[in-house]
């Protein structure tokens, strides 16, 4: 069933803004978002590789997303930095999806499934059925992303994504809105309209953010500026 997402008069940013804490710095980027160089509130917790937390017991990393590049058991048995894990992110080959589903972690787990016999939508369905968060990598076709979003529109979990630039972020936002409204998702992904996204009311923005939980980008400051220039503030 489609969820009604009404459009309204464009508003100033607030706690339930569509972009609130949306962007996270990808762990391999080596780029930190300068608060003075971003649109206020758009940048959320950064992704930090678990391996870099080991042996840094005197460091407070704050609120972060932990990228699992090591066995998570090591985080329980070795000295490490202090931190608050908002989520754990895991890149997983399709053949090892069962092992990923069996992991028990203190915070929600998002899984990005690599190439294999499983299609993007099928792996998303398995993850959602298991109460895990499906991850959407960059570079998939419009059809694959649309099928993925069709799964998430009817699931009890949201999803996280990776994007190369502001244009991909806009497309993901537009596609997510279309999937919730029952509109043509492929058209929304192919031709996103920033003006329509900027006109979403607070309740609609909150509904979108319950599905699209966050997006990893290499340069959140640049993406933040480009989103603002497109009309999303």
Tab-separated table of C-alpha atoms in Angstrom:
chain	number	residue	atom	x	y	z
A	1	UNK	CA	0.000	0.000	0.000
A	2	UNK	CA	1.350	3.414	-0.933
A	3	UNK	CA	2.076	5.886	1.852
A	4	UNK	CA	0.688	9.396	1.210
A	5	UNK	CA	3.541	11.897	1.187
A	6	UNK	CA	2.020	15.317	0.801
A	7	UNK	CA	3.855	18.251	-0.712
A	8	UNK	CA	3.777	21.608	1.011
A	9	UNK	CA	5.394	24.996	1.104
A	10	UNK	CA	9.220	24.721	1.218
A	11	UNK	CA	10.344	25.162	4.810
A	12	UNK	CA	13.404	26.016	6.795
A	13	UNK	CA	15.431	23.075	8.010
A	14	UNK	CA	14.388	21.513	11.274
A	15	UNK	CA	14.850	18.382	13.386
A	16	UNK	CA	12.854	16.288	10.898
A	17	UNK	CA	14.449	17.687	7.753
A	18	UNK	CA	14.895	15.297	4.845
A	19	UNK	CA	18.675	15.829	4.975
A	20	UNK	CA	19.134	15.740	8.736
A	21	UNK	CA	22.318	13.745	9.419
A	22	UNK	CA	21.947	12.025	6.045
A	23	UNK	CA	25.578	11.979	4.878
A	24	UNK	CA	28.404	9.914	6.330
A	25	UNK	CA	32.051	10.069	5.324
A	26	UNK	CA	33.146	6.836	3.657
A	27	UNK	CA	36.031	5.211	5.586
A	28	UNK	CA	38.462	5.075	2.665
A	29	UNK	CA	38.045	8.682	1.659
A	30	UNK	CA	40.388	10.307	4.168
A	31	UNK	CA	38.178	13.404	4.002
A	32	UNK	CA	36.648	15.047	7.035
A	33	UNK	CA	33.646	17.298	6.737
A	34	UNK	CA	34.393	20.818	7.919
A	35	UNK	CA	31.265	22.038	9.763
A	36	UNK	CA	31.880	25.518	8.350
A	37	UNK	CA	31.877	24.093	4.820
A	38	UNK	CA	28.633	22.116	4.946
A	39	UNK	CA	24.937	22.835	5.158
A	40	UNK	CA	24.119	22.664	8.858
A	41	UNK	CA	22.773	19.290	9.953
A	42	UNK	CA	23.378	17.326	6.737
A	43	UNK	CA	26.433	15.386	7.947
A	44	UNK	CA	25.921	12.568	10.421
A	45	UNK	CA	28.236	10.025	12.054
A	46	UNK	CA	31.309	9.093	10.011
A	47	UNK	CA	32.212	5.526	9.091
A	48	UNK	CA	35.317	4.278	10.929
A	49	UNK	CA	36.963	0.956	10.144
A	50	UNK	CA	36.978	-1.417	13.113
A	51	UNK	CA	40.655	-2.205	12.604
A	52	UNK	CA	41.586	1.432	13.287
A	53	UNK	CA	39.848	1.315	16.663
A	54	UNK	CA	42.094	-1.466	17.952
A	55	UNK	CA	44.970	-0.346	20.166
A	56	UNK	CA	43.599	3.184	20.559
A	57	UNK	CA	42.214	2.774	24.061
A	58	UNK	CA	42.999	6.376	25.036
A	59	UNK	CA	40.971	7.783	22.116
A	60	UNK	CA	37.299	8.761	22.196
A	61	UNK	CA	35.902	8.346	18.676
A	62	UNK	CA	32.438	9.617	19.617
A	63	UNK	CA	29.297	8.556	17.711
A	64	UNK	CA	30.390	6.564	14.684
A	65	UNK	CA	29.359	3.896	12.222
A	66	UNK	CA	31.750	0.956	12.530
A	67	UNK	CA	32.911	-0.606	9.268
A	68	UNK	CA	33.574	-4.273	10.008
A	69	UNK	CA	36.851	-5.077	8.276
A	70	UNK	CA	37.893	-7.497	11.049
A	71	UNK	CA	36.170	-10.202	13.060
A	72	UNK	CA	33.836	-8.324	15.427
A	73	UNK	CA	34.950	-10.659	18.217
A	74	UNK	CA	38.241	-8.735	18.251
A	75	UNK	CA	36.386	-5.639	19.374
A	76	UNK	CA	35.332	-7.497	22.492
A	77	UNK	CA	38.693	-9.001	23.362
A	78	UNK	CA	41.263	-6.299	22.572
A	79	UNK	CA	41.923	-2.802	23.826
A	80	UNK	CA	40.193	-0.256	21.663
A	81	UNK	CA	39.058	3.344	21.430
A	82	UNK	CA	35.881	4.317	23.214
A	83	UNK	CA	32.946	5.018	20.884
A	84	UNK	CA	29.190	4.848	20.471
A	85	UNK	CA	28.265	2.616	17.530
A	86	UNK	CA	25.238	3.971	15.696
A	87	UNK	CA	25.407	1.045	13.260
A	88	UNK	CA	27.798	-1.593	12.002
A	89	UNK	CA	28.422	-1.831	8.239
A	90	UNK	CA	29.639	-5.057	6.623
A	91	UNK	CA	30.666	-5.847	3.044
A	92	UNK	CA	29.757	-9.466	2.459
A	93	UNK	CA	30.075	-11.851	-0.526
A	94	UNK	CA	26.726	-13.393	-1.435
A	95	UNK	CA	28.067	-16.839	-0.520
A	96	UNK	CA	28.673	-15.694	3.069
A	97	UNK	CA	25.328	-14.007	3.640
A	98	UNK	CA	24.274	-16.727	6.063
A	99	UNK	CA	27.304	-16.020	8.256
A	100	UNK	CA	26.483	-12.303	8.220
A	101	UNK	CA	22.906	-12.968	9.300
A	102	UNK	CA	24.200	-15.007	12.245
A	103	UNK	CA	26.293	-12.155	13.678
A	104	UNK	CA	25.178	-10.755	17.022
A	105	UNK	CA	26.162	-7.139	17.582
A	106	UNK	CA	25.189	-4.447	20.105
A	107	UNK	CA	23.900	-2.064	17.398
A	108	UNK	CA	22.013	-2.547	14.107
A	109	UNK	CA	23.910	-4.227	11.269
A	110	UNK	CA	23.770	-3.059	7.645
A	111	UNK	CA	25.052	-5.526	5.059
A	112	UNK	CA	26.275	-4.667	1.553
A	113	UNK	CA	26.103	-7.914	-0.419
A	114	UNK	CA	28.653	-8.346	-3.196
A	115	UNK	CA	28.323	-10.068	-6.553
A	116	UNK	CA	27.005	-13.586	-6.557
A	117	UNK	CA	24.015	-15.739	-7.406
A	118	UNK	CA	21.675	-13.514	-5.388
A	119	UNK	CA	20.167	-10.490	-7.086
A	120	UNK	CA	20.076	-7.148	-5.307
A	121	UNK	CA	16.378	-7.360	-4.468
A	122	UNK	CA	16.597	-10.992	-3.342
A	123	UNK	CA	19.473	-10.303	-0.966
A	124	UNK	CA	17.594	-7.251	0.366
A	125	UNK	CA	14.565	-9.432	1.040
A	126	UNK	CA	16.626	-11.994	2.952
A	127	UNK	CA	18.272	-9.274	5.021
A	128	UNK	CA	14.971	-7.560	5.779
A	129	UNK	CA	13.332	-10.860	6.750
A	130	UNK	CA	16.204	-11.439	9.207
A	131	UNK	CA	15.854	-7.953	10.695
A	132	UNK	CA	19.107	-6.724	9.162
A	133	UNK	CA	19.510	-3.492	7.200
A	134	UNK	CA	20.123	-3.955	3.464
A	135	UNK	CA	22.961	-1.904	2.025
A	136	UNK	CA	22.754	-0.450	-1.475
A	137	UNK	CA	26.081	0.075	-3.161
A	138	UNK	CA	26.751	2.478	-6.010
A	139	UNK	CA	26.757	1.514	-9.683
A	140	UNK	CA	23.606	-0.615	-9.954
A	141	UNK	CA	21.163	-0.095	-12.815
A	142	UNK	CA	17.941	1.879	-12.425
A	143	UNK	CA	15.950	-1.345	-12.697
A	144	UNK	CA	17.960	-3.068	-9.974
A	145	UNK	CA	17.622	-0.102	-7.624
A	146	UNK	CA	13.886	0.135	-8.296
A	147	UNK	CA	13.412	-3.552	-7.451
A	148	UNK	CA	15.515	-3.063	-4.304
A	149	UNK	CA	13.341	-0.117	-3.223
A	150	UNK	CA	10.187	-2.129	-3.877
A	151	UNK	CA	11.372	-4.569	-1.205
A	152	UNK	CA	12.174	-1.808	1.287
A	153	UNK	CA	8.863	0.003	0.810
A	154	UNK	CA	7.118	-2.974	2.432
A	155	UNK	CA	9.758	-3.994	5.002
A	156	UNK	CA	10.141	-3.199	8.688
A	157	UNK	CA	13.776	-2.141	8.254
A	158	UNK	CA	15.289	0.789	6.388
A	159	UNK	CA	18.324	0.789	4.141
A	160	UNK	CA	21.658	2.542	3.855
A	161	UNK	CA	23.364	3.472	0.603
A	162	UNK	CA	26.619	4.550	-0.970
A	163	UNK	CA	26.722	7.314	-3.561
A	164	UNK	CA	29.440	8.808	-5.726
A	165	UNK	CA	28.065	12.341	-5.880
A	166	UNK	CA	25.144	14.675	-5.151
A	167	UNK	CA	23.307	13.535	-8.283
A	168	UNK	CA	23.174	9.967	-6.970
A	169	UNK	CA	22.006	11.224	-3.571
A	170	UNK	CA	19.172	13.141	-5.245
A	171	UNK	CA	18.218	10.068	-7.266
A	172	UNK	CA	18.109	7.866	-4.149
A	173	UNK	CA	15.959	10.384	-2.291
A	174	UNK	CA	13.628	10.763	-5.259
A	175	UNK	CA	13.358	7.008	-5.773
A	176	UNK	CA	12.652	6.398	-2.094
A	177	UNK	CA	9.871	9.007	-2.080
A	178	UNK	CA	8.351	7.485	-5.220
A	179	UNK	CA	8.439	3.972	-3.740
A	180	UNK	CA	6.591	5.150	-0.639
A	181	UNK	CA	4.001	7.075	-2.619
A	182	UNK	CA	3.419	4.319	-5.156
A	183	UNK	CA	4.725	6.474	-8.001
A	184	UNK	CA	6.904	5.347	-10.904
A	185	UNK	CA	10.211	4.609	-9.172
A	186	UNK	CA	12.216	4.144	-12.363
A	187	UNK	CA	11.176	7.566	-13.631
A	188	UNK	CA	11.986	9.141	-10.262
A	189	UNK	CA	15.464	7.589	-10.261
A	190	UNK	CA	16.147	8.626	-13.847
A	191	UNK	CA	14.894	12.206	-13.488
A	192	UNK	CA	14.974	13.339	-9.832
A	193	UNK	CA	13.376	16.681	-9.055
A	194	UNK	CA	14.991	18.623	-6.211
A	195	UNK	CA	12.066	21.057	-6.028
A	196	UNK	CA	9.615	18.275	-5.172
A	197	UNK	CA	11.938	16.918	-2.503
A	198	UNK	CA	12.391	20.390	-0.994
A	199	UNK	CA	8.617	20.765	-0.794
A	200	UNK	CA	8.031	17.648	1.322
A	201	UNK	CA	6.340	18.410	4.627
A	202	UNK	CA	7.918	17.411	7.960
A	203	UNK	CA	5.835	14.232	8.328
A	204	UNK	CA	6.712	13.093	4.822
A	205	UNK	CA	10.409	13.834	5.386
A	206	UNK	CA	10.313	11.771	8.564
A	207	UNK	CA	8.691	8.862	6.695
A	208	UNK	CA	11.444	8.972	4.078
A	209	UNK	CA	14.177	9.055	6.721
A	210	UNK	CA	12.675	5.976	8.381
A	211	UNK	CA	13.459	4.115	5.148
A	212	UNK	CA	16.644	5.813	3.925
A	213	UNK	CA	18.788	5.793	7.061
A	214	UNK	CA	21.986	7.274	5.650
A	215	UNK	CA	24.272	7.596	2.637
A	216	UNK	CA	28.054	7.133	2.564
A	217	UNK	CA	29.859	9.624	0.317
A	218	UNK	CA	33.539	10.353	-0.200
A	219	UNK	CA	33.253	14.121	0.313
A	220	UNK	CA	30.233	15.127	2.404
A	221	UNK	CA	31.175	18.806	2.363
A	222	UNK	CA	31.064	18.967	-1.438
A	223	UNK	CA	27.884	16.890	-1.664
A	224	UNK	CA	26.276	19.046	1.019
A	225	UNK	CA	27.054	22.223	-0.924
A	226	UNK	CA	25.762	20.750	-4.189
A	227	UNK	CA	22.532	19.600	-2.563
A	228	UNK	CA	22.028	23.105	-1.185
A	229	UNK	CA	22.665	24.584	-4.630
A	230	UNK	CA	20.000	22.235	-6.030
A	231	UNK	CA	17.489	23.614	-3.535
A	232	UNK	CA	17.731	21.128	-0.646
A	233	UNK	CA	18.600	23.115	2.473
